[in-house]
PDB file of C-alpha atoms in Angstrom:
ATOM      1  CA  MET A   1     -65.307 164.399  52.017  1.00 65.00           C
ATOM      2  CA  SER A   2     -63.280 161.252  52.619  1.00 91.00           C
ATOM      3  CA  HIS A   3     -63.677 157.710  51.342  1.00 92.00           C
ATOM      4  CA  PHE A   4     -62.811 154.114  52.075  1.00 95.00           C
ATOM      5  CA  PHE A   5     -62.467 151.114  49.791  1.00 93.00           C
ATOM      6  CA  ALA A   6     -64.807 148.171  50.050  1.00 94.00           C
ATOM      7  CA  ASP A   7     -63.341 144.696  49.746  1.00 94.00           C
ATOM      8  CA  ASP A   8     -64.364 144.485  46.078  1.00 92.00           C
ATOM      9  CA  GLY A   9     -62.436 147.658  45.249  1.00 90.00           C
ATOM     10  CA  ALA A  10     -65.395 150.061  45.168  1.00 91.00           C
ATOM     11  CA  ARG A  11     -64.685 153.527  46.586  1.00 92.00           C
ATOM     12  CA  ILE A  12     -67.350 154.634  49.057  1.00 94.00           C
ATOM     13  CA  HIS A  13     -67.696 158.331  49.863  1.00 95.00           C
ATOM     14  CA  ILE A  14     -68.176 159.222  53.511  1.00 97.00           C
ATOM     15  CA  HIS A  15     -68.430 162.354  55.663  1.00 97.00           C
ATOM     16  CA  ILE A  16     -67.054 162.160  59.206  1.00 98.00           C
ATOM     17  CA  SER A  17     -67.512 164.829  61.856  1.00 97.00           C
ATOM     18  CA  GLY A  18     -67.758 165.338  65.612  1.00 97.00           C
ATOM     19  CA  ASP A  19     -66.161 163.521  68.516  1.00 96.00           C
ATOM     20  CA  GLY A  20     -67.399 160.850  70.872  1.00 95.00           C
ATOM     21  CA  PRO A  21     -69.009 157.409  70.623  1.00 95.00           C
ATOM     22  CA  PRO A  22     -69.683 156.504  66.972  1.00 97.00           C
ATOM     23  CA  VAL A  23     -73.006 156.907  65.186  1.00 98.00           C
ATOM     24  CA  VAL A  24     -73.352 155.573  61.613  1.00 98.00           C
ATOM     25  CA  MET A  25     -76.224 156.979  59.533  1.00 98.00           C
ATOM     26  CA  LEU A  26     -77.572 155.106  56.491  1.00 98.00           C
ATOM     27  CA  HIS A  27     -79.737 157.080  54.055  1.00 98.00           C
ATOM     28  CA  GLY A  28     -82.661 155.995  51.924  1.00 98.00           C
ATOM     29  CA  TRP A  29     -82.856 154.895  48.291  1.00 98.00           C
ATOM     30  CA  THR A  30     -81.840 157.642  45.786  1.00 97.00           C
ATOM     31  CA  SER A  31     -80.706 159.860  48.693  1.00 97.00           C
ATOM     32  CA  SER A  32     -77.233 160.676  50.054  1.00 96.00           C
ATOM     33  CA  HIS A  33     -75.282 161.675  53.154  1.00 97.00           C
ATOM     34  CA  GLN A  34     -76.989 165.066  52.954  1.00 96.00           C
ATOM     35  CA  GLU A  35     -80.174 163.499  54.339  1.00 98.00           C
ATOM     36  CA  TRP A  36     -78.587 163.698  57.805  1.00 98.00           C
ATOM     37  CA  PHE A  37     -77.210 167.242  57.617  1.00 98.00           C
ATOM     38  CA  PRO A  38     -80.060 168.789  59.688  1.00 98.00           C
ATOM     39  CA  PHE A  39     -79.077 166.671  62.710  1.00 98.00           C
ATOM     40  CA  LEU A  40     -75.346 167.343  62.813  1.00 98.00           C
ATOM     41  CA  ALA A  41     -75.600 170.354  65.135  1.00 97.00           C
ATOM     42  CA  ALA A  42     -77.282 168.165  67.741  1.00 97.00           C
ATOM     43  CA  LEU A  43     -75.104 165.072  67.273  1.00 98.00           C
ATOM     44  CA  GLN A  44     -71.580 166.372  66.663  1.00 97.00           C
ATOM     45  CA  PRO A  45     -70.856 167.835  70.118  1.00 96.00           C
ATOM     46  CA  LYS A  46     -71.185 164.377  71.707  1.00 95.00           C
ATOM     47  CA  HIS A  47     -70.673 161.868  68.894  1.00 97.00           C
ATOM     48  CA  ARG A  48     -68.472 161.063  65.940  1.00 97.00           C
ATOM     49  CA  VAL A  49     -70.909 160.839  63.043  1.00 98.00           C
ATOM     50  CA  TYR A  50     -70.289 158.730  59.924  1.00 98.00           C
ATOM     51  CA  ARG A  51     -72.521 159.526  56.925  1.00 98.00           C
ATOM     52  CA  TRP A  52     -71.850 157.634  53.719  1.00 97.00           C
ATOM     53  CA  ASP A  53     -73.117 157.830  50.182  1.00 96.00           C
ATOM     54  CA  ALA A  54     -74.088 154.207  49.624  1.00 96.00           C
ATOM     55  CA  ARG A  55     -72.529 152.763  46.492  1.00 95.00           C
ATOM     56  CA  GLY A  56     -74.317 153.984  43.373  1.00 93.00           C
ATOM     57  CA  HIS A  57     -75.848 156.882  45.343  1.00 94.00           C
ATOM     58  CA  GLY A  58     -75.009 160.489  46.069  1.00 88.00           C
ATOM     59  CA  GLY A  59     -74.367 161.553  42.507  1.00 70.00           C
ATOM     60  CA  HIS A  60     -70.890 160.037  42.298  1.00 72.00           C
ATOM     61  CA  PRO A  61     -70.075 157.221  39.876  1.00 73.00           C
ATOM     62  CA  LEU A  62     -70.003 153.586  40.920  1.00 74.00           C
ATOM     63  CA  TYR A  63     -66.224 153.275  41.211  1.00 67.00           C
ATOM     64  CA  GLY A  64     -65.780 149.635  40.307  1.00 67.00           C
ATOM     65  CA  GLY A  65     -67.139 146.737  42.277  1.00 70.00           C
ATOM     66  CA  THR A  66     -70.596 145.192  42.193  1.00 87.00           C
ATOM     67  CA  PRO A  67     -74.011 146.896  42.026  1.00 89.00           C
ATOM     68  CA  PRO A  68     -75.631 148.214  45.225  1.00 94.00           C
ATOM     69  CA  THR A  69     -77.622 145.189  46.310  1.00 96.00           C
ATOM     70  CA  ALA A  70     -78.798 144.832  49.902  1.00 97.00           C
ATOM     71  CA  GLN A  71     -76.196 142.112  50.458  1.00 97.00           C
ATOM     72  CA  ARG A  72     -73.374 144.201  49.024  1.00 97.00           C
ATOM     73  CA  MET A  73     -74.312 147.327  50.997  1.00 98.00           C
ATOM     74  CA  ALA A  74     -74.430 145.276  54.204  1.00 98.00           C
ATOM     75  CA  ARG A  75     -70.910 144.090  53.461  1.00 98.00           C
ATOM     76  CA  ASP A  76     -69.920 147.703  52.749  1.00 97.00           C
ATOM     77  CA  LEU A  77     -71.170 148.557  56.234  1.00 98.00           C
ATOM     78  CA  GLN A  78     -68.978 145.801  57.661  1.00 98.00           C
ATOM     79  CA  ASN A  79     -66.062 147.175  55.623  1.00 98.00           C
ATOM     80  CA  LEU A  80     -66.762 150.651  57.033  1.00 98.00           C
ATOM     81  CA  LEU A  81     -66.669 149.343  60.605  1.00 98.00           C
ATOM     82  CA  ASP A  82     -63.442 147.480  59.863  1.00 98.00           C
ATOM     83  CA  HIS A  83     -61.761 150.415  58.110  1.00 98.00           C
ATOM     84  CA  TYR A  84     -62.414 152.868  60.929  1.00 98.00           C
ATOM     85  CA  ALA A  85     -62.030 150.229  63.673  1.00 98.00           C
ATOM     86  CA  LEU A  86     -65.495 150.929  65.064  1.00 97.00           C
ATOM     87  CA  ASP A  87     -67.179 148.860  67.736  1.00 96.00           C
ATOM     88  CA  ARG A  88     -70.316 149.240  69.866  1.00 95.00           C
ATOM     89  CA  VAL A  89     -71.857 151.510  67.236  1.00 97.00           C
ATOM     90  CA  VAL A  90     -75.332 153.025  67.093  1.00 98.00           C
ATOM     91  CA  VAL A  91     -76.603 152.680  63.518  1.00 98.00           C
ATOM     92  CA  VAL A  92     -79.488 154.757  62.165  1.00 98.00           C
ATOM     93  CA  GLY A  93     -81.190 153.506  58.990  1.00 98.00           C
ATOM     94  CA  HIS A  94     -83.946 155.231  57.053  1.00 98.00           C
ATOM     95  CA  SER A  95     -85.915 153.252  54.446  1.00 98.00           C
ATOM     96  CA  MET A  96     -83.221 151.521  52.342  1.00 98.00           C
ATOM     97  CA  GLY A  97     -80.821 152.196  55.202  1.00 98.00           C
ATOM     98  CA  ALA A  98     -83.037 150.115  57.492  1.00 98.00           C
ATOM     99  CA  LEU A  99     -83.027 147.246  54.993  1.00 98.00           C
ATOM    100  CA  THR A 100     -79.236 147.503  54.746  1.00 98.00           C
ATOM    101  CA  LEU A 101     -79.029 147.317  58.527  1.00 98.00           C
ATOM    102  CA  TRP A 102     -81.323 144.281  58.713  1.00 98.00           C
ATOM    103  CA  GLN A 103     -79.234 142.541  56.038  1.00 98.00           C
ATOM    104  CA  TYR A 104     -76.103 143.396  58.022  1.00 98.00           C
ATOM    105  CA  ILE A 105     -77.601 141.820  61.151  1.00 98.00           C
ATOM    106  CA  ARG A 106     -78.517 138.694  59.174  1.00 98.00           C
ATOM    107  CA  ASP A 107     -75.002 138.370  57.776  1.00 98.00           C
ATOM    108  CA  PHE A 108     -72.822 139.629  60.633  1.00 98.00           C
ATOM    109  CA  GLY A 109     -74.915 139.661  63.798  1.00 98.00           C
ATOM    110  CA  THR A 110     -75.135 142.386  66.439  1.00 97.00           C
ATOM    111  CA  ASP A 111     -71.794 142.020  68.240  1.00 97.00           C
ATOM    112  CA  ARG A 112     -70.509 145.386  66.989  1.00 97.00           C
ATOM    113  CA  LEU A 113     -73.789 147.238  67.534  1.00 97.00           C
ATOM    114  CA  ALA A 114     -74.783 149.171  70.651  1.00 97.00           C
ATOM    115  CA  GLY A 115     -78.224 150.043  69.298  1.00 97.00           C
ATOM    116  CA  VAL A 116     -80.246 150.551  66.134  1.00 98.00           C
ATOM    117  CA  CYS A 117     -82.703 153.182  64.963  1.00 98.00           C
ATOM    118  CA  ILE A 118     -85.120 152.141  62.209  1.00 98.00           C
ATOM    119  CA  ILE A 119     -87.060 154.825  60.331  1.00 99.00           C
ATOM    120  CA  ASP A 120     -90.291 154.010  58.461  1.00 98.00           C
ATOM    121  CA  GLN A 121     -89.565 150.648  56.901  1.00 98.00           C
ATOM    122  CA  SER A 122     -91.188 147.261  56.460  1.00 98.00           C
ATOM    123  CA  PRO A 123     -89.132 144.048  56.665  1.00 98.00           C
ATOM    124  CA  ARG A 124     -90.708 142.953  53.393  1.00 98.00           C
ATOM    125  CA  LEU A 125     -91.707 145.458  50.711  1.00 98.00           C
ATOM    126  CA  LEU A 126     -93.801 143.179  48.509  1.00 98.00           C
ATOM    127  CA  THR A 127     -97.209 141.992  49.633  1.00 98.00           C
ATOM    128  CA  ASP A 128     -99.111 138.796  48.941  1.00 96.00           C
ATOM    129  CA  ALA A 129    -102.166 136.973  50.231  1.00 96.00           C
ATOM    130  CA  ASP A 130    -100.495 136.340  53.595  1.00 96.00           C
ATOM    131  CA  TRP A 131     -98.531 139.590  54.011  1.00 98.00           C
ATOM    132  CA  LYS A 132    -100.225 142.986  54.001  1.00 97.00           C
ATOM    133  CA  HIS A 133     -97.598 145.060  55.830  1.00 98.00           C
ATOM    134  CA  GLY A 134     -95.548 145.911  52.735  1.00 98.00           C
ATOM    135  CA  ILE A 135     -95.788 148.976  50.491  1.00 98.00           C
ATOM    136  CA  TYR A 136     -99.319 150.447  50.402  1.00 98.00           C
ATOM    137  CA  GLY A 137    -100.643 147.196  51.879  1.00 97.00           C
ATOM    138  CA  ASP A 138    -101.199 145.874  48.347  1.00 96.00           C
ATOM    139  CA  PHE A 139     -97.887 146.230  46.461  1.00 97.00           C
ATOM    140  CA  ASP A 140     -97.668 142.753  44.966  1.00 96.00           C
ATOM    141  CA  ALA A 141     -95.357 141.277  42.316  1.00 95.00           C
ATOM    142  CA  ALA A 142     -97.493 142.677  39.485  1.00 95.00           C
ATOM    143  CA  GLN A 143     -97.268 146.192  40.912  1.00 95.00           C
ATOM    144  CA  ALA A 144     -93.538 145.799  41.385  1.00 95.00           C
ATOM    145  CA  GLU A 145     -93.153 144.780  37.747  1.00 94.00           C
ATOM    146  CA  ARG A 146     -95.165 147.800  36.626  1.00 95.00           C
ATOM    147  CA  LEU A 147     -93.012 150.121  38.720  1.00 96.00           C
ATOM    148  CA  GLU A 148     -89.826 148.660  37.283  1.00 95.00           C
ATOM    149  CA  SER A 149     -91.141 149.394  33.789  1.00 96.00           C
ATOM    150  CA  TRP A 150     -91.807 152.995  34.863  1.00 96.00           C
ATOM    151  CA  LEU A 151     -88.283 153.281  36.227  1.00 97.00           C
ATOM    152  CA  ARG A 152     -86.758 152.019  32.986  1.00 96.00           C
ATOM    153  CA  GLU A 153     -88.892 154.347  30.859  1.00 97.00           C
ATOM    154  CA  ASP A 154     -88.413 157.473  33.011  1.00 98.00           C
ATOM    155  CA  PHE A 155     -86.493 156.849  36.209  1.00 97.00           C
ATOM    156  CA  ALA A 156     -87.197 160.187  37.883  1.00 97.00           C
ATOM    157  CA  GLU A 157     -90.926 160.058  37.209  1.00 97.00           C
ATOM    158  CA  GLY A 158     -91.114 156.436  38.329  1.00 98.00           C
ATOM    159  CA  VAL A 159     -89.572 157.298  41.701  1.00 98.00           C
ATOM    160  CA  LEU A 160     -91.918 160.259  42.114  1.00 98.00           C
ATOM    161  CA  LYS A 161     -94.956 158.124  41.282  1.00 97.00           C
ATOM    162  CA  LEU A 162     -93.899 155.510  43.830  1.00 97.00           C
ATOM    163  CA  THR A 163     -93.825 158.210  46.503  1.00 97.00           C
ATOM    164  CA  ALA A 164     -96.830 160.244  45.388  1.00 97.00           C
ATOM    165  CA  LEU A 165     -99.420 157.642  44.435  1.00 94.00           C
ATOM    166  CA  GLY A 166     -99.521 155.861  47.774  1.00 96.00           C
ATOM    167  CA  LEU A 167    -101.147 156.422  51.163  1.00 97.00           C
ATOM    168  CA  ASN A 168    -100.353 160.102  51.714  1.00 97.00           C
ATOM    169  CA  ALA A 169    -103.090 162.286  50.231  1.00 96.00           C
ATOM    170  CA  ARG A 170    -101.025 165.463  50.614  1.00 96.00           C
ATOM    171  CA  ALA A 171     -98.189 163.988  48.554  1.00 97.00           C
ATOM    172  CA  ARG A 172    -100.580 162.958  45.780  1.00 96.00           C
ATOM    173  CA  GLU A 173    -102.127 166.437  45.691  1.00 97.00           C
ATOM    174  CA  LYS A 174     -98.767 168.218  45.533  1.00 97.00           C
ATOM    175  CA  TYR A 175     -97.473 165.834  42.867  1.00 97.00           C
ATOM    176  CA  LEU A 176    -100.517 166.391  40.658  1.00 96.00           C
ATOM    177  CA  GLN A 177    -100.058 170.150  41.130  1.00 96.00           C
ATOM    178  CA  ASN A 178     -96.384 169.779  40.161  1.00 96.00           C
ATOM    179  CA  ALA A 179     -95.499 171.803  43.242  1.00 96.00           C
ATOM    180  CA  PRO A 180     -91.989 173.346  43.452  1.00 97.00           C
ATOM    181  CA  GLY A 181     -90.746 170.709  45.894  1.00 95.00           C
ATOM    182  CA  TRP A 182     -91.647 167.957  43.464  1.00 96.00           C
ATOM    183  CA  GLN A 183     -89.971 169.855  40.635  1.00 97.00           C
ATOM    184  CA  ARG A 184     -86.748 170.050  42.648  1.00 96.00           C
ATOM    185  CA  SER A 185     -86.932 166.349  43.448  1.00 96.00           C
ATOM    186  CA  ARG A 186     -87.457 165.548  39.765  1.00 97.00           C
ATOM    187  CA  MET A 187     -84.368 167.534  38.770  1.00 96.00           C
ATOM    188  CA  ALA A 188     -82.244 165.847  41.449  1.00 94.00           C
ATOM    189  CA  LEU A 189     -83.383 162.390  40.330  1.00 95.00           C
ATOM    190  CA  GLN A 190     -82.733 163.202  36.675  1.00 95.00           C
ATOM    191  CA  ALA A 191     -79.108 163.947  37.561  1.00 92.00           C
ATOM    192  CA  GLN A 192     -78.539 160.430  38.915  1.00 92.00           C
ATOM    193  CA  ASN A 193     -77.404 157.322  37.063  1.00 91.00           C
ATOM    194  CA  PRO A 194     -80.517 155.113  37.014  1.00 94.00           C
ATOM    195  CA  GLY A 195     -78.875 151.775  36.176  1.00 93.00           C
ATOM    196  CA  PRO A 196     -77.349 150.942  39.582  1.00 93.00           C
ATOM    197  CA  LEU A 197     -80.354 152.418  41.394  1.00 95.00           C
ATOM    198  CA  ILE A 198     -82.792 150.186  39.495  1.00 96.00           C
ATOM    199  CA  GLU A 199     -80.655 147.149  40.311  1.00 94.00           C
ATOM    200  CA  CYS A 200     -80.656 148.281  43.912  1.00 96.00           C
ATOM    201  CA  TRP A 201     -84.454 148.573  43.941  1.00 97.00           C
ATOM    202  CA  ALA A 202     -84.837 145.069  42.525  1.00 96.00           C
ATOM    203  CA  SER A 203     -82.662 143.760  45.355  1.00 97.00           C
ATOM    204  CA  LEU A 204     -84.690 145.584  47.993  1.00 97.00           C
ATOM    205  CA  THR A 205     -88.028 144.297  46.723  1.00 97.00           C
ATOM    206  CA  ALA A 206     -86.660 140.735  46.669  1.00 96.00           C
ATOM    207  CA  ALA A 207     -85.635 140.883  50.328  1.00 97.00           C
ATOM    208  CA  ASP A 208     -87.514 139.534  53.340  1.00 98.00           C
ATOM    209  CA  TYR A 209     -86.202 140.328  56.832  1.00 98.00           C
ATOM    210  CA  ARG A 210     -89.130 139.199  58.959  1.00 98.00           C
ATOM    211  CA  ASP A 211     -86.999 136.404  60.413  1.00 98.00           C
ATOM    212  CA  VAL A 212     -84.259 138.888  61.379  1.00 98.00           C
ATOM    213  CA  LEU A 213     -86.368 141.034  63.696  1.00 98.00           C
ATOM    214  CA  GLN A 214     -86.501 138.579  66.592  1.00 97.00           C
ATOM    215  CA  HIS A 215     -82.705 138.295  66.588  1.00 97.00           C
ATOM    216  CA  ILE A 216     -82.114 142.017  67.218  1.00 98.00           C
ATOM    217  CA  ASP A 217     -80.839 141.739  70.782  1.00 97.00           C
ATOM    218  CA  VAL A 218     -79.677 145.347  71.198  1.00 97.00           C
ATOM    219  CA  PRO A 219     -81.862 148.371  72.045  1.00 97.00           C
ATOM    220  CA  ALA A 220     -83.984 149.525  69.119  1.00 98.00           C
ATOM    221  CA  MET A 221     -85.695 152.852  68.466  1.00 98.00           C
ATOM    222  CA  LEU A 222     -88.408 152.784  65.796  1.00 98.00           C
ATOM    223  CA  VAL A 223     -89.718 155.952  64.137  1.00 98.00           C
ATOM    224  CA  TYR A 224     -92.687 155.809  61.748  1.00 98.00           C
ATOM    225  CA  GLY A 225     -94.717 158.467  59.988  1.00 98.00           C
ATOM    226  CA  GLY A 226     -98.359 158.680  60.971  1.00 98.00           C
ATOM    227  CA  GLU A 227     -99.126 159.526  57.330  1.00 98.00           C
ATOM    228  CA  SER A 228     -96.367 157.509  55.685  1.00 98.00           C
ATOM    229  CA  ASN A 229     -96.535 157.314  51.899  1.00 98.00           C
ATOM    230  CA  PHE A 230     -95.990 153.556  52.121  1.00 98.00           C
ATOM    231  CA  TYR A 231     -96.934 152.013  55.463  1.00 98.00           C
ATOM    232  CA  ARG A 232     -99.899 152.026  57.792  1.00 97.00           C
ATOM    233  CA  GLY A 233     -99.655 151.929  61.560  1.00 97.00           C
ATOM    234  CA  GLU A 234    -100.071 148.154  61.522  1.00 98.00           C
ATOM    235  CA  THR A 235     -96.653 147.824  59.889  1.00 98.00           C
ATOM    236  CA  ALA A 236     -94.984 149.874  62.601  1.00 98.00           C
ATOM    237  CA  ARG A 237     -96.694 147.871  65.327  1.00 98.00           C
ATOM    238  CA  TYR A 238     -95.735 144.590  63.651  1.00 98.00           C
ATOM    239  CA  VAL A 239     -92.040 145.552  63.618  1.00 98.00           C
ATOM    240  CA  ALA A 240     -92.211 146.772  67.216  1.00 98.00           C
ATOM    241  CA  SER A 241     -93.837 143.544  68.362  1.00 98.00           C
ATOM    242  CA  ARG A 242     -91.099 141.404  66.787  1.00 98.00           C
ATOM    243  CA  ILE A 243     -88.017 143.210  68.128  1.00 98.00           C
ATOM    244  CA  PRO A 244     -87.519 142.279  71.785  1.00 94.00           C
ATOM    245  CA  ASP A 245     -86.235 145.635  73.120  1.00 85.00           C
ATOM    246  CA  ALA A 246     -87.948 148.124  70.793  1.00 96.00           C
ATOM    247  CA  VAL A 247     -89.418 151.544  71.564  1.00 97.00           C
ATOM    248  CA  LEU A 248     -91.888 152.804  68.957  1.00 98.00           C
ATOM    249  CA  HIS A 249     -92.489 156.476  68.112  1.00 98.00           C
ATOM    250  CA  ILE A 250     -95.267 157.478  65.712  1.00 98.00           C
ATOM    251  CA  TYR A 251     -94.837 160.993  64.315  1.00 98.00           C
ATOM    252  CA  GLU A 252     -98.383 162.076  63.573  1.00 97.00           C
ATOM    253  CA  GLY A 253     -98.843 164.015  60.344  1.00 97.00           C
ATOM    254  CA  ALA A 254     -95.423 162.962  59.040  1.00 98.00           C
ATOM    255  CA  ASP A 255     -94.778 161.053  55.815  1.00 98.00           C
ATOM    256  CA  HIS A 256     -92.117 158.449  54.922  1.00 98.00           C
ATOM    257  CA  SER A 257     -89.449 160.825  56.281  1.00 98.00           C
ATOM    258  CA  PRO A 258     -90.767 161.514  59.775  1.00 98.00           C
ATOM    259  CA  HIS A 259     -87.316 162.609  60.962  1.00 98.00           C
ATOM    260  CA  GLN A 260     -87.414 165.450  58.435  1.00 98.00           C
ATOM    261  CA  TRP A 261     -90.927 166.576  59.352  1.00 97.00           C
ATOM    262  CA  GLN A 262     -90.200 166.746  63.083  1.00 98.00           C
ATOM    263  CA  ARG A 263     -86.463 167.388  63.170  1.00 98.00           C
ATOM    264  CA  GLU A 264     -86.145 168.787  66.679  1.00 98.00           C
ATOM    265  CA  ARG A 265     -88.170 165.947  68.151  1.00 98.00           C
ATOM    266  CA  PHE A 266     -86.190 163.326  66.246  1.00 98.00           C
ATOM    267  CA  ALA A 267     -82.846 164.808  67.301  1.00 98.00           C
ATOM    268  CA  ARG A 268     -83.981 164.970  70.926  1.00 97.00           C
ATOM    269  CA  GLU A 269     -85.314 161.412  70.975  1.00 98.00           C
ATOM    270  CA  LEU A 270     -82.328 160.008  69.107  1.00 98.00           C
ATOM    271  CA  LEU A 271     -79.886 161.639  71.531  1.00 97.00           C
ATOM    272  CA  ALA A 272     -81.852 160.293  74.497  1.00 96.00           C
ATOM    273  CA  PHE A 273     -81.821 156.831  72.942  1.00 97.00           C
ATOM    274  CA  ILE A 274     -78.091 156.993  72.244  1.00 96.00           C
ATOM    275  CA  GLU A 275     -77.445 158.144  75.803  1.00 92.00           C
ATOM    276  CA  ARG A 276     -79.168 155.018  77.091  1.00 87.00           C
ATOM    277  CA  THR A 277     -77.035 152.852  74.798  1.00 85.00           C
ATOM    278  CA  ASP A 278     -73.928 154.788  75.885  1.00 67.00           C
ATOM    279  CA  LEU A 279     -74.624 153.811  79.479  1.00 60.00           C
ATOM    280  CA  ALA A 280     -74.859 150.183  78.332  1.00 55.00           C
ATOM    281  CA  ARG A 281     -71.574 150.556  76.421  1.00 55.00           C
ATOM    282  CA  THR A 282     -69.593 151.543  79.518  1.00 52.00           C
TER     283      THR A 282
END
């Protein structure tokens, strides 16, 4: 594993492999570079793949610098592109990674992007009387405050509740059964430092990227779970309708991580999407 230094001195861990046009992969909240491991066999023969552990994530300490806010992680992405002299990049963002990418586009534009892939995310997590496309369709400020109290009392259990007590009935059932997969997730979350991750969550719930979508002027591939823990189909269709050159894929039966539920399909569709952007790059 290698690393680069952000412009505030923070050391960011990154895995780099493969050869070819660059693909940068941004993981979700509380996850790490390992989220993308199942897709390396498909990507590496044709592409140089950059997989970071976002600051405060991946089980390594926050080596100096500021907490992992959306704004700071977007600047980290810019620092990554600068450090490795990358241009015309395809960026894949799942969940928090999608929010990081939208913040990057707000702050730095799309000049260095060849295309973007967004996986199961809403441009605004919190809901209100005029916005129902956030978490669960009814995750308002009061619910967000309650979740933050859960996270401070028992971080691991708070994260599991956020995932389990939403729209996916299968997830709720397995959580209440304390199934082995949920036990493993609990242990992994308990090993992480909750402080920076809670600050990160507060930043994500404060963000609103609805105005950014219309300014995405590069090809966009959208992947949403048909049984997402957090978002209904209306959210996916809203995002698709606001991005000018977007192609929407709904993975039926899949949860908030549709790329993990249908790995072969995702790898195939991502490679086809990147190939189209490659043609535009030349």
